[in-house]
Every structure is written in structure tokens, then in C-alpha cells.
Amino acid sequence: MTTTTTTTVPAAGGRGTPGRRGVRLRARAAWLVLPATALLLVFFFYPIATIVWRSFTEPRTGLGNYTALLHDGVSVKVLVRTLVTALIVAASTLVIAYPYAYAMTRVGARARGVLTMIVLLPFWTSLMARNFAWYMLEQRGGPIERLLGAVGFDGVVLLGTVPGVTLAMVQVMLPFMVLPLYSGMEGIDRRLLDAAGSLGAPRWRAFARVYLPLSVPGVLSGFSLVFIMTLGFYITPALLGSPQQSLVSQVIGERVNRLLDFGGAGALGGVLLAVTLVVLFAVSRVARPARALGGAVGHE
Amino acid sequence: MSDTSGGRQGGRDGGLGWGLRTAVALTVLLLITPTVVVIPMSFSGADTFQFPPESWSLRWYRSFFGSEKWMYALLTSVQIGLLVAACATVLGVAVALGLNRSRFRGLGAVRTLMTAPMIMPGIVVAVAVYGVFIRWQLNGTAVGFVIAHTVLALPFVVTAVSTSLAGYDRTMDVAAATLGATAWTTFVRITVPLVAPGVLSGFAFAFVTSLDEVVVALFLQTPDIQTLPVQMYNSITLEIDPTIAAASSLMVTATTLVLLVPQFVRRERRTR
């Protein structure tokens, strides 16, 4: 029995050296993933499959819910607004996070520790607290309105507008951009820049022609991650947005909460899922967004 | 290493240019400000969300600790959080060990499966889980909350433990075995102490994930069972109750502490 199971033992490491019990422990190790896998299949993938299924079957079997999206005059607008917002959020976080992640690779260990902490603390500290903070900052008579008033833009209230939602989302999503960028940049060999320099390239050109292309996988990871997460973000639009300028997540929430319309909500959710899978597939050759996020928990 | 001072090309490389410094400083400000402004707000003496506050008091803390509703929400959240942390840690450690210590067909698929809850659109997950939980009569139950949050917390535990397992030198096991240790002894005396910091981090991440989770909780809530973030959400949308400022400050402080503890334990062990 033990001899047949040895085939499943990894080739690397101390193969064959430990006693029989060790070998059996390893062969059994594969079964350890079963309970969690079963949990995810039943309580995560089955529900998602169900909601997609219901979008095709409730109230009637067919594509009714999807054609309704095209013809109700609102859904398409909402979807486009959501996609545009997600693109703006992803692009803004990229512009803000790129220099930050770059700086993280350029400073000493101590400073890097501090910069990492500064990214991770908001990542892990209460989402509700941060959304509440933005609510205070953006409200009528709040600090942002007064600040803008002081420089000549009177009466700009961000609360209840898409730009207000966008601003808060950029802050909430920043860590999801910084971490993949940093983990990508960490692996770039800086001697290539020196090589470019010694061949006569000015610093900016060495950066643009050598460093920038090498950082693309990190950029794609971060960009796709932030884009996808922004699409499905509920709390920030629900608290800071307006019902007149709603994003997809608000409409989905509304349909389920007020109307118990799982078919219609499922159709909108199905569109979000499809976009998510397309984006993940498109970047899968060069980037693994979810894995790049490991930095949030796996850093030393 | 190769670019310390020296030639003109590398001259500025030693430090950061002023442009980069300014960009980093502004980003730090953007990252930190919203987390920090809730703290002065919580000491406001006014009945509104006005910021900065015009007068100061401890009334919102008194209101938080004196309110049955808020205390019940806090208790619910902590209980669910601890159960989630326990379940996710047990399941997550098993997964990490399984992925690290075996090779089988579908290993890559399991890995991808485990990360899925981190990136699927949040609203879709919430509505999907809600839809199924209504049928299974799990919405509004502690079991329902614990299951849903365990699913969401699992990826963080798997990642944290996998990272510490990746840095684990397997020749230690071999050394223990050649010295006559059984597999079980090796596991208890070598593996567990080496992996413990990763497990502790995983536990902390799982607890915080559950404590902080709003979207699924908003859908699963009933008047009988509400977590702290749900109560916070309601206090903005339904009641305009500044007690949320005190709750936010406490949450920010608590999560920071919970997450810093494993860091310090790790450092302590390293210096020992």
C-alpha cells in the first residue's frame, strides 16, 4: 500500500528518507483540501451558479431578463456608467500607486516596512469607517466643499454624485493597486537600467523603454483587480452615490431587496460575472490578479 | 547595490527625487486621512456629522457603550468573528498543507478555486448567497453568517499559511526522521512551531475579514441578528446617529491591534 502511494510524493525535498508513516502522511495530504473545497463548492459556487440559472428561468425560461436589460432604457445606461467609473477608478489608482510602489522598491528596509504598513492598514481597517469618513468629508458644508470654496469653486458638494463615489473608491482601492504593482516591480533587475545608461540612454528613456515594459504584468494585475472589484462594489455607491445616478451594484441590491426580482438581478449579475471572467481571461497570460494580492497577507 | 552613488546616471538613485517624494507624501495622506478623521469625529459634542467638530465630548462613546442595540451588534460581530476565524483557520491550514505537501491532478484548479472569493464581484456574491440562504433558511441565522464569512475569509488564511509553509525547510523533517522521530512527533515538534506565526496571522486576518464584512451581512441581516458594520450602515442611512463615529474609531483601533499582534509575535520569535 505504501509503495503505491509514494508516486504522489513530491520529487523535491526528502523523498524516500522519512519512515513509512511519513510517506503515508504525505499521500494523505491531498485529502486535506477536500473539506474546504466542498465548502466553497456548496456555499460559493453553487449560489453563483444558481443566480445565473435563475436569470435564465425566472419568471420565464429564456433570455427575457437579458432582452429586458436592453429595452428598459435604464440598465444599459447604468452598465455603461459603471464600466466607465470602474475604468476611471482603475486608471486613477494606477497613476497614484505607480510612483508609490516604485518608491517602495527604492528605499531601505525600514522605510519600506513603514510604507507597506501605511498601505496595509487601510486595507484591513474597517471599510464602514472609511466610507463614513468620506461621507463626512464630502457632505454639504463638509471640509471638501469648504476647501474647494476657498480656492474659488463654490458650492461643490461631492456627496450624492458619481465623482464623489469615484474619489472614495480610488482611496478604498489603492492598496489593491499598490500591492500587485510592488510585487511585480520587486522582481525587476535594476542593473538593466544601468546597462541602458551605459549604452547612452538618458534616465527617462531608460525608464520608459526598459523599466516600464518590465512592470507591465504588475500593472495588468493591479488594473484588472481594481477594475473588477470596483464593478461589484456595493457599499460606497450605496452610501455616497445617488439613486438618480446609480451604479449596477445599487440596481442589483434594489431589485433583490425591494422587488425580490432574482431573475432581473441575476441578469445584471451575469453581465458583471461575464465581464469579470473576460478580463481575467484576457490578462491570464501575463498576470494573476488574485495571486498578486497575496502580498496583503503573505508579506514578512 | 550596483547603483549606489558613483556615476552621473546613478547619482540620484541613492535617495528619491523631490518629485517622487512629493508623490509618495500625497499618497500617504490620501491613504491615511479617511482612516484617521473618524477619531476626532468620535469626540464631537454635536448631534450631526459636522466635521471638524465645534465642541468636544465623550457622549458618543457613552451612547455606544450604553446602547443595547450597539452592544448587541458588537457582541454578535465578535462571536461570529471568532467562530469564523476558528473554522477558516482549521480549513485553511488543511488546504495549505494539502497544497504544499502533495501533488495531484487538479491542484492548480484547487488553488484558483481558493482565490475566487477574493475577486468575484462583491454584490453578485452577496445576492447569490442570499438567494440560496433564503431557500435553505440560513439567512438571519448565526450559522448562515459564519458559513458565508468563512468562505470569504478562507483565501486569506490559505495565503498566509502557504507563505509560511513555502519558507519551511523540509530537510528539517528529514533530520527529525533520521533522529528517530515519528511523523507525528515531527509534525508537533517541528512543523507546528515553524508554521505557527503564519497560522496566527491567518486567524487574525479571518477574524478581521468577518468583523469588517458589510455587503453579505447587509443581505443576511434580519431585525434579530445584525452585525456591527450593518448597524453602522443603518446609522448613516436610516438614523443619522453619530454613535457611528465612536464605533468607527473603536473598529479602526481594534483591527489595527488585532493585525499588529501577529507581527510582534513574529518579531519576538525572531529576536529570541
Coordinates of C-alpha atoms in Angstrom, one line a residue:
Chain A
M1 CA 0.0 0.0 0.0
T2 CA 2.7 2.4 1.0
T3 CA 4.7 1.7 -2.1
T4 CA 1.9 2.6 -4.5
T5 CA 1.3 5.9 -2.7
T6 CA 4.8 7.0 -3.0
T7 CA 4.1 8.1 -6.5
T8 CA 2.2 11.1 -5.2
V9 CA 5.1 12.3 -3.1
P10 CA 6.8 15.4 -4.4
A11 CA 10.0 14.7 -6.2
A12 CA 11.7 17.6 -4.4
G13 CA 12.6 17.5 -0.7
G14 CA 13.5 14.5 1.3
R15 CA 12.0 11.8 -0.9
G16 CA 12.2 8.3 0.4
T17 CA 14.1 9.3 3.5
P18 CA 11.3 9.5 6.1
G19 CA 9.8 6.4 7.5
R20 CA 6.7 4.6 6.3
R21 CA 4.5 6.9 8.4
G22 CA 6.0 9.9 6.8
V23 CA 5.2 8.6 3.4
R24 CA 1.6 7.8 4.3
L25 CA 1.1 11.2 5.8
R26 CA 2.2 12.8 2.5
A27 CA -0.1 10.7 0.4
R28 CA -2.9 11.5 2.7
A29 CA -2.1 15.2 2.4
A30 CA -4.0 15.6 -0.8
W31 CA -7.3 14.8 1.1
L32 CA -6.7 17.8 3.3
V33 CA -8.0 20.1 0.6
L34 CA -11.4 18.3 0.4
P35 CA -13.4 19.9 3.3
A36 CA -12.6 23.5 2.2
T37 CA -13.2 22.7 -1.4
A38 CA -16.6 21.1 -0.6
L39 CA -17.5 24.2 1.5
L40 CA -16.6 26.5 -1.4
L41 CA -18.5 24.4 -4.0
V42 CA -21.7 24.3 -1.9
F43 CA -21.7 27.8 -0.4
F44 CA -19.9 29.8 -3.0
F45 CA -20.0 28.3 -6.5
Y46 CA -23.4 26.7 -6.2
P47 CA -25.1 30.0 -5.2
I48 CA -23.4 31.8 -8.0
A49 CA -24.4 29.1 -10.5
T50 CA -28.0 29.3 -9.1
I51 CA -28.3 33.1 -9.5
V52 CA -27.1 32.8 -13.1
W53 CA -29.5 29.9 -13.7
R54 CA -32.4 32.0 -12.3
S55 CA -31.6 34.8 -14.6
F56 CA -32.5 32.4 -17.5
T57 CA -35.5 30.8 -15.8
E58 CA -37.3 33.4 -13.7
P59 CA -40.0 34.3 -14.3
R60 CA -40.0 32.5 -17.6
T61 CA -37.4 30.3 -19.3
G62 CA -35.4 32.2 -21.9
L63 CA -33.4 35.3 -22.5
G64 CA -36.3 37.5 -21.3
N65 CA -34.3 39.1 -18.4
Y66 CA -31.4 39.9 -20.8
T67 CA -33.5 41.4 -23.5
A68 CA -35.3 43.4 -20.9
L69 CA -32.0 44.9 -19.9
L70 CA -31.6 46.2 -23.4
H71 CA -35.0 47.7 -23.7
D72 CA -35.8 49.1 -20.3
G73 CA -33.9 52.3 -21.1
V74 CA -32.1 52.4 -17.8
S75 CA -30.0 49.2 -17.5
V76 CA -27.7 49.9 -20.4
K77 CA -27.1 53.5 -19.2
V78 CA -26.3 52.1 -15.7
L79 CA -24.0 49.4 -17.1
V80 CA -22.1 51.9 -19.2
R81 CA -21.8 54.4 -16.3
T82 CA -20.5 51.5 -14.1
L83 CA -17.9 50.4 -16.7
V84 CA -16.7 54.0 -17.2
T85 CA -16.5 54.6 -13.4
A86 CA -14.5 51.4 -13.0
L87 CA -12.1 52.4 -15.7
I88 CA -11.6 55.9 -14.2
V89 CA -11.1 54.4 -10.8
A90 CA -8.6 51.8 -12.1
A91 CA -6.7 54.4 -14.2
S92 CA -6.6 56.9 -11.3
T93 CA -5.3 54.3 -8.8
L94 CA -2.7 53.3 -11.3
V95 CA -1.4 56.8 -11.7
I96 CA -1.3 57.3 -7.9
A97 CA 0.0 53.9 -7.0
Y98 CA 2.8 53.6 -9.5
P99 CA 5.2 56.1 -8.0
Y100 CA 4.3 54.9 -4.6
A101 CA 5.1 51.2 -5.4
Y102 CA 8.2 52.3 -7.3
A103 CA 9.4 54.3 -4.2
M104 CA 8.8 51.1 -2.1
T105 CA 11.4 49.3 -4.2
R106 CA 13.9 52.2 -3.9
V107 CA 14.1 52.8 -0.2
G108 CA 15.8 51.0 2.7
A109 CA 14.2 48.1 4.6
R110 CA 12.9 50.2 7.4
A111 CA 11.2 52.8 5.2
R112 CA 9.8 50.0 3.1
G113 CA 8.3 48.5 6.2
V114 CA 6.6 51.8 7.1
L115 CA 5.3 52.3 3.5
T116 CA 4.0 48.7 3.5
M117 CA 2.2 49.3 6.8
I118 CA 0.7 52.5 5.5
V119 CA -0.8 50.6 2.6
L120 CA -1.9 47.6 4.6
L121 CA -3.6 49.5 7.5
P122 CA -6.4 51.0 5.4
F123 CA -6.6 47.7 3.5
W124 CA -7.5 46.0 6.7
T125 CA -9.2 48.7 8.7
S126 CA -12.9 49.0 8.7
L127 CA -14.5 49.6 5.3
M128 CA -17.5 51.1 7.0
A129 CA -15.3 53.5 9.0
R130 CA -13.7 54.7 5.8
N131 CA -16.9 55.1 3.9
F132 CA -18.3 57.0 6.9
A133 CA -15.2 59.2 6.8
W134 CA -15.8 60.0 3.1
Y135 CA -19.5 60.7 3.9
M136 CA -18.3 63.4 6.4
L137 CA -15.7 64.8 4.2
E138 CA -18.0 65.0 1.1
Q139 CA -21.2 66.2 2.8
R140 CA -22.8 69.6 2.3
G141 CA -20.8 72.1 4.4
G142 CA -18.1 69.5 4.8
P143 CA -14.3 70.0 4.6
I144 CA -14.1 69.3 0.8
E145 CA -16.8 71.8 -0.1
R146 CA -15.1 74.5 2.1
L147 CA -11.7 73.7 0.7
L148 CA -12.9 74.0 -2.8
G149 CA -14.8 77.1 -1.9
A150 CA -11.6 78.7 -0.6
V151 CA -10.0 78.2 -4.0
G152 CA -12.9 79.7 -5.9
F153 CA -15.1 76.7 -6.6
D154 CA -18.2 77.5 -4.6
G155 CA -21.0 75.0 -3.8
V156 CA -19.3 71.8 -5.0
V157 CA -20.9 69.0 -3.0
L158 CA -19.5 65.6 -3.9
L159 CA -21.8 63.6 -1.7
G160 CA -24.5 62.0 -3.9
T161 CA -22.5 62.3 -7.2
V162 CA -20.6 59.9 -9.3
P163 CA -17.3 61.9 -8.8
G164 CA -17.8 61.7 -5.1
V165 CA -18.2 57.9 -5.3
T166 CA -15.2 57.7 -7.6
L167 CA -13.0 59.7 -5.2
A168 CA -13.8 57.4 -2.3
M169 CA -13.4 54.3 -4.4
V170 CA -10.0 55.4 -5.5
Q171 CA -8.9 55.6 -1.9
V172 CA -10.5 52.3 -0.9
M173 CA -9.0 50.5 -4.0
L174 CA -5.4 52.0 -3.7
P175 CA -4.0 49.1 -1.7
F176 CA -5.3 46.6 -4.4
M177 CA -3.2 48.5 -6.9
V178 CA -0.1 49.1 -4.8
L179 CA 0.4 45.5 -3.8
P180 CA 0.4 43.9 -7.2
L181 CA 2.5 46.7 -8.7
Y182 CA 5.0 46.3 -5.9
S183 CA 5.2 42.6 -6.2
G184 CA 5.9 43.0 -9.9
M185 CA 8.5 45.7 -9.5
E186 CA 10.3 43.9 -6.8
G187 CA 11.4 41.3 -9.4
I188 CA 12.8 43.8 -11.9
D189 CA 16.6 43.8 -12.2
R190 CA 17.7 47.4 -11.8
R191 CA 21.1 46.6 -13.4
L192 CA 19.2 46.7 -16.7
L193 CA 18.7 50.4 -16.2
D194 CA 22.4 50.8 -15.6
A195 CA 23.1 48.8 -18.7
A196 CA 20.8 51.1 -20.7
G197 CA 22.5 54.1 -19.1
S198 CA 26.0 52.9 -20.0
L199 CA 24.8 52.5 -23.6
G200 CA 24.0 56.2 -23.6
A201 CA 20.2 56.2 -22.9
P202 CA 19.2 59.2 -20.7
R203 CA 17.5 58.2 -17.5
W204 CA 14.0 58.9 -18.6
R205 CA 14.4 56.9 -21.8
A206 CA 16.0 54.0 -19.9
F207 CA 12.9 54.1 -17.6
A208 CA 10.4 54.4 -20.4
R209 CA 12.0 51.7 -22.6
V210 CA 13.3 49.2 -20.1
Y211 CA 11.6 49.6 -16.7
L212 CA 8.1 50.5 -17.8
P213 CA 7.7 47.5 -20.1
L214 CA 9.0 45.2 -17.4
S215 CA 6.4 46.4 -15.0
V216 CA 3.5 45.7 -17.3
P217 CA 2.5 42.3 -15.7
G218 CA 2.1 44.1 -12.3
V219 CA 0.2 46.9 -13.9
L220 CA -2.2 44.5 -15.6
S221 CA -2.7 42.6 -12.4
G222 CA -3.5 45.7 -10.4
F223 CA -5.6 47.3 -13.1
S224 CA -7.7 44.2 -13.7
L225 CA -8.1 43.6 -10.0
V226 CA -9.2 47.2 -9.2
F227 CA -11.5 47.3 -12.3
I228 CA -13.2 44.0 -11.4
M229 CA -13.6 44.9 -7.7
T230 CA -15.0 48.3 -8.5
L231 CA -17.6 46.8 -10.8
G232 CA -19.1 44.8 -7.9
F233 CA -18.6 47.4 -5.1
Y234 CA -21.8 48.0 -3.2
I235 CA -21.2 50.0 0.0
T236 CA -19.5 53.1 -1.4
P237 CA -22.1 53.7 -4.2
A238 CA -25.0 52.9 -1.8
L239 CA -23.7 55.3 0.8
L240 CA -22.1 58.1 -1.2
G241 CA -23.9 57.8 -4.6
S242 CA -27.3 58.9 -5.7
P243 CA -30.3 56.9 -6.7
Q244 CA -30.6 59.0 -9.9
Q245 CA -27.0 58.2 -10.9
S246 CA -26.9 54.7 -9.7
L247 CA -24.3 52.1 -10.5
V248 CA -25.0 48.4 -11.3
S249 CA -24.5 47.2 -7.7
Q250 CA -27.1 49.6 -6.4
V251 CA -29.6 48.4 -9.0
I252 CA -28.9 44.8 -8.2
G253 CA -29.3 45.4 -4.5
E254 CA -32.6 47.3 -5.1
R255 CA -34.1 44.6 -7.3
V256 CA -33.4 41.9 -4.7
N257 CA -34.3 43.9 -1.6
R258 CA -37.4 45.8 -2.8
L259 CA -38.7 43.5 -5.5
L260 CA -37.2 40.1 -4.8
D261 CA -36.5 40.0 -8.5
F262 CA -33.7 37.5 -8.5
G263 CA -34.1 36.9 -12.3
G264 CA -33.5 40.5 -13.2
A265 CA -30.8 40.9 -10.6
G266 CA -29.2 37.7 -11.8
A267 CA -29.1 39.1 -15.4
L268 CA -27.2 42.2 -14.3
G269 CA -25.0 40.0 -12.1
G270 CA -24.5 37.7 -15.0
V271 CA -23.2 40.6 -17.1
L272 CA -20.8 41.6 -14.3
L273 CA -19.6 38.0 -14.0
A274 CA -19.1 37.8 -17.8
V275 CA -17.1 41.0 -17.8
T276 CA -15.0 39.7 -14.8
L277 CA -14.2 36.4 -16.5
V278 CA -13.4 38.1 -19.8
V279 CA -11.0 40.5 -18.0
L280 CA -9.4 37.7 -16.0
F281 CA -9.0 35.5 -19.1
A282 CA -7.6 38.4 -21.1
V283 CA -4.8 39.1 -18.6
S284 CA -4.3 35.5 -17.6
R285 CA -1.3 35.0 -19.9
V286 CA 0.8 37.7 -18.1
A287 CA -1.0 38.4 -14.8
R288 CA -2.7 36.6 -11.9
P289 CA -4.6 39.4 -10.1
A290 CA -5.8 37.2 -7.2
R291 CA -2.4 35.8 -6.6
A292 CA -0.7 39.2 -6.7
L293 CA -3.0 40.1 -3.8
G294 CA -1.2 37.6 -1.7
G295 CA 1.1 40.4 -0.7
A296 CA -1.7 41.6 1.6
V297 CA -1.3 38.7 3.9
G298 CA 1.9 37.0 2.9
H299 CA 4.5 39.7 3.4
E300 CA 7.1 39.3 6.0
Chain B
M1 CA 23.7 47.6 -4.7
S2 CA 25.0 48.2 -8.1
D3 CA 23.7 51.7 -8.2
T4 CA 24.9 53.4 -5.1
S5 CA 26.2 56.9 -6.0
G6 CA 29.1 56.8 -8.4
G7 CA 28.4 57.9 -12.0
R8 CA 26.1 60.7 -13.0
Q9 CA 23.5 58.1 -14.1
G10 CA 23.1 56.6 -10.7
G11 CA 23.6 59.9 -8.8
R12 CA 20.0 60.4 -7.7
D13 CA 19.3 56.7 -7.2
G14 CA 20.6 56.6 -3.7
G15 CA 17.6 58.7 -2.5
L16 CA 14.3 59.6 -4.0
G17 CA 14.0 62.7 -6.2
W18 CA 11.8 65.5 -4.8
G19 CA 9.1 64.8 -7.3
L20 CA 8.8 61.2 -6.2
R21 CA 8.9 62.2 -2.5
T22 CA 6.0 64.6 -3.0
A23 CA 4.0 62.0 -4.8
V24 CA 4.6 59.5 -2.1
A25 CA 3.8 62.0 0.6
L26 CA 0.5 62.9 -1.1
T27 CA -0.4 59.2 -1.5
V28 CA 0.3 58.6 2.2
L29 CA -2.0 61.4 3.0
L30 CA -4.8 60.0 0.8
L31 CA -4.3 56.5 2.3
I32 CA -4.4 57.6 5.9
T33 CA -6.6 60.6 6.1
P34 CA -10.0 58.9 5.9
T35 CA -9.0 56.3 8.4
V36 CA -7.8 58.9 10.8
V37 CA -10.5 61.6 10.6
V38 CA -13.1 59.3 12.3
I39 CA -11.1 59.6 15.5
P40 CA -11.6 63.4 16.2
M41 CA -15.1 63.0 14.9
S42 CA -15.9 60.5 17.6
F43 CA -15.2 63.1 20.3
S44 CA -17.6 65.6 18.8
G45 CA -20.2 67.2 21.1
A46 CA -22.7 67.9 18.3
D47 CA -25.7 65.9 17.1
T48 CA -24.7 66.0 13.5
F49 CA -21.9 64.6 11.3
Q50 CA -20.3 68.1 11.2
F51 CA -16.6 67.9 10.7
P52 CA -14.4 69.3 12.2
P53 CA -16.5 69.2 15.4
E54 CA -17.2 72.5 17.1
S55 CA -17.3 71.1 20.6
W56 CA -15.9 68.1 22.3
S57 CA -17.4 65.4 24.4
L58 CA -17.4 61.7 25.2
R59 CA -21.2 61.4 24.6
W60 CA -20.9 59.2 21.6
Y61 CA -18.8 56.7 23.4
R62 CA -21.3 56.7 26.3
S63 CA -24.0 56.3 23.7
F64 CA -22.2 53.4 22.1
F65 CA -21.5 51.5 25.3
G66 CA -24.9 52.5 26.8
S67 CA -27.0 51.3 23.9
E68 CA -28.3 47.8 23.9
K69 CA -28.6 47.8 20.2
W70 CA -24.9 48.8 19.6
M71 CA -23.7 46.4 22.3
Y72 CA -25.7 43.6 20.9
A73 CA -24.3 44.3 17.4
L74 CA -20.8 44.3 18.8
L75 CA -21.3 41.1 20.7
T76 CA -22.8 39.4 17.6
S77 CA -19.9 40.6 15.4
V78 CA -17.2 39.4 17.9
Q79 CA -18.9 36.0 18.4
I80 CA -19.3 35.4 14.6
G81 CA -15.8 36.7 14.0
L82 CA -14.3 34.2 16.5
L83 CA -16.2 31.3 15.1
V84 CA -15.3 32.3 11.5
A85 CA -11.6 32.7 12.5
A86 CA -11.6 29.2 14.1
C87 CA -13.4 27.5 11.2
A88 CA -11.4 29.3 8.5
T89 CA -8.1 28.6 10.2
V90 CA -8.8 24.9 10.6
L91 CA -10.0 24.5 7.0
G92 CA -7.3 26.9 5.6
V93 CA -4.4 25.2 7.4
A94 CA -5.6 21.9 6.0
V95 CA -5.7 23.3 2.5
A96 CA -2.3 25.0 2.7
L97 CA -0.8 21.7 4.0
G98 CA -2.5 19.7 1.3
L99 CA -1.4 22.1 -1.4
N100 CA 2.1 22.2 -0.1
R101 CA 2.7 18.5 0.7
S102 CA 1.1 16.7 -2.2
R103 CA 1.0 16.7 -6.0
F104 CA -2.2 15.6 -7.6
R105 CA -4.2 16.3 -10.7
G106 CA -6.4 19.4 -10.2
L107 CA -4.0 21.0 -7.7
G108 CA -3.9 24.2 -9.8
A109 CA -7.7 24.2 -10.0
V110 CA -8.0 24.0 -6.3
R111 CA -5.5 26.9 -5.9
T112 CA -7.6 29.0 -8.3
L113 CA -10.8 27.9 -6.6
M114 CA -9.4 29.1 -3.2
T115 CA -8.7 32.6 -4.5
A116 CA -12.1 33.1 -6.3
P117 CA -13.9 34.6 -3.3
M118 CA -11.3 37.4 -3.2
I119 CA -12.1 38.7 -6.7
M120 CA -15.6 37.8 -7.6
P121 CA -17.8 40.9 -7.7
G122 CA -18.9 41.5 -4.1
I123 CA -22.6 42.4 -4.9
V124 CA -23.0 39.2 -7.0
V125 CA -21.6 37.0 -4.3
A126 CA -23.9 38.7 -1.7
V127 CA -27.1 38.4 -3.8
A128 CA -26.2 34.8 -4.8
V129 CA -25.6 33.7 -1.3
Y130 CA -28.7 35.5 -0.1
G131 CA -30.8 33.8 -2.7
V132 CA -29.7 30.3 -1.7
F133 CA -29.8 31.0 2.0
I134 CA -33.4 32.1 1.9
R135 CA -34.3 28.7 0.5
W136 CA -32.1 26.9 3.0
Q137 CA -33.5 29.1 5.8
L138 CA -30.0 30.2 6.7
N139 CA -30.5 33.9 6.3
G140 CA -30.7 35.7 9.6
T141 CA -29.1 32.8 11.5
A142 CA -25.7 32.8 13.1
V143 CA -24.8 29.6 11.2
G144 CA -25.5 31.4 7.9
F145 CA -23.3 34.3 8.8
V146 CA -20.5 32.0 10.0
I147 CA -20.6 29.9 6.8
A148 CA -20.7 32.9 4.4
H149 CA -17.9 34.7 6.2
T150 CA -15.8 31.6 6.4
V151 CA -16.0 31.3 2.7
L152 CA -14.8 34.9 2.3
A153 CA -12.0 34.5 4.9
L154 CA -10.7 31.2 3.7
P155 CA -8.4 32.7 0.9
F156 CA -6.6 34.9 3.4
V157 CA -5.8 32.0 5.7
V158 CA -4.7 29.8 2.9
T159 CA -2.4 32.5 1.6
A160 CA -0.9 33.4 5.0
V161 CA -0.2 29.8 5.9
S162 CA 1.0 28.9 2.4
T163 CA 3.5 31.7 2.6
S164 CA 4.9 30.4 5.9
L165 CA 5.0 26.9 4.5
A166 CA 6.9 28.0 1.4
G167 CA 9.7 29.2 3.6
Y168 CA 9.7 26.0 5.5
D169 CA 12.8 23.9 5.0
R170 CA 11.7 20.3 4.5
T171 CA 15.2 18.9 5.3
M172 CA 14.2 19.6 9.0
D173 CA 11.6 16.8 8.7
V174 CA 14.2 14.5 7.3
A175 CA 16.6 15.4 10.0
A176 CA 14.0 14.7 12.6
A177 CA 13.1 11.4 10.9
T178 CA 16.8 10.3 10.8
L179 CA 17.0 11.0 14.5
G180 CA 14.1 8.6 15.0
A181 CA 11.1 10.9 15.3
T182 CA 7.8 9.6 14.1
A183 CA 5.8 11.6 11.6
W184 CA 3.5 12.7 14.3
T185 CA 6.4 13.9 16.6
T186 CA 8.0 15.7 13.7
F187 CA 4.7 17.4 13.0
V188 CA 4.1 18.5 16.6
R189 CA 7.7 19.4 17.4
I190 CA 9.0 20.8 14.1
T191 CA 6.2 21.8 11.8
V192 CA 3.7 23.3 14.2
P193 CA 6.2 25.8 15.8
L194 CA 7.6 26.8 12.5
V195 CA 4.2 27.4 10.9
A196 CA 2.5 28.9 14.0
P197 CA 3.2 32.6 13.1
G198 CA 1.5 32.1 9.7
V199 CA -1.4 30.3 11.3
L200 CA -1.8 33.1 13.8
S201 CA -1.7 35.7 11.0
G202 CA -4.3 33.7 9.2
F203 CA -6.5 33.6 12.3
A204 CA -6.2 37.4 12.7
F205 CA -7.0 38.0 9.0
A206 CA -10.0 35.8 9.1
F207 CA -11.3 37.5 12.3
V208 CA -10.9 40.9 10.8
T209 CA -12.4 39.8 7.5
S210 CA -15.6 38.7 9.3
L211 CA -15.6 41.7 11.7
D212 CA -15.4 44.1 8.8
E213 CA -17.7 42.4 6.2
V214 CA -20.7 44.5 5.3
V215 CA -22.2 43.5 2.0
V216 CA -23.1 39.9 2.6
A217 CA -24.1 40.8 6.2
L218 CA -26.5 43.5 4.9
F219 CA -28.4 40.9 2.9
L220 CA -28.4 38.2 5.5
Q221 CA -29.4 40.5 8.4
T222 CA -32.8 40.4 10.0
P223 CA -34.0 42.6 12.8
D224 CA -33.0 39.8 15.2
I225 CA -29.4 39.5 14.0
Q226 CA -27.3 42.4 13.0
T227 CA -23.5 42.7 12.9
L228 CA -21.7 45.9 13.9
P229 CA -20.9 47.0 10.3
V230 CA -24.6 46.6 9.5
Q231 CA -25.6 48.6 12.5
M232 CA -23.1 51.3 11.3
Y233 CA -24.6 51.2 7.8
N234 CA -28.1 51.7 9.2
S235 CA -26.9 54.5 11.5
I236 CA -25.9 56.5 8.4
T237 CA -28.7 55.6 6.0
L238 CA -31.6 55.3 8.4
E239 CA -30.9 57.3 11.6
I240 CA -28.1 59.8 11.1
D241 CA -26.8 58.6 14.5
P242 CA -23.3 60.0 15.3
T243 CA -22.7 57.0 17.5
I244 CA -21.2 55.5 14.3
A245 CA -18.2 57.8 14.8
A246 CA -17.4 56.1 18.2
A247 CA -18.0 52.7 16.6
S248 CA -15.7 53.6 13.7
S249 CA -12.9 54.7 15.9
L250 CA -13.2 51.6 18.0
M251 CA -13.2 49.4 14.9
V252 CA -10.1 51.2 13.5
T253 CA -8.2 50.8 16.8
A254 CA -9.3 47.2 17.3
T255 CA -8.5 45.9 13.8
T256 CA -5.1 47.7 13.9
L257 CA -4.3 46.0 17.2
V258 CA -5.5 42.5 16.1
L259 CA -3.4 42.7 13.0
L260 CA -0.3 44.1 14.7
V261 CA -0.2 41.3 17.3
P262 CA 1.0 38.6 14.9
Q263 CA 3.6 41.0 13.6
F264 CA 5.0 41.5 17.1
V265 CA 4.8 37.8 18.0
R266 CA 6.8 37.1 14.8
R267 CA 9.4 39.7 15.6
E268 CA 9.7 38.5 19.2
R269 CA 10.3 34.9 18.0
R270 CA 12.9 36.1 15.5
T271 CA 14.9 38.0 18.1
R272 CA 14.8 35.2 20.6

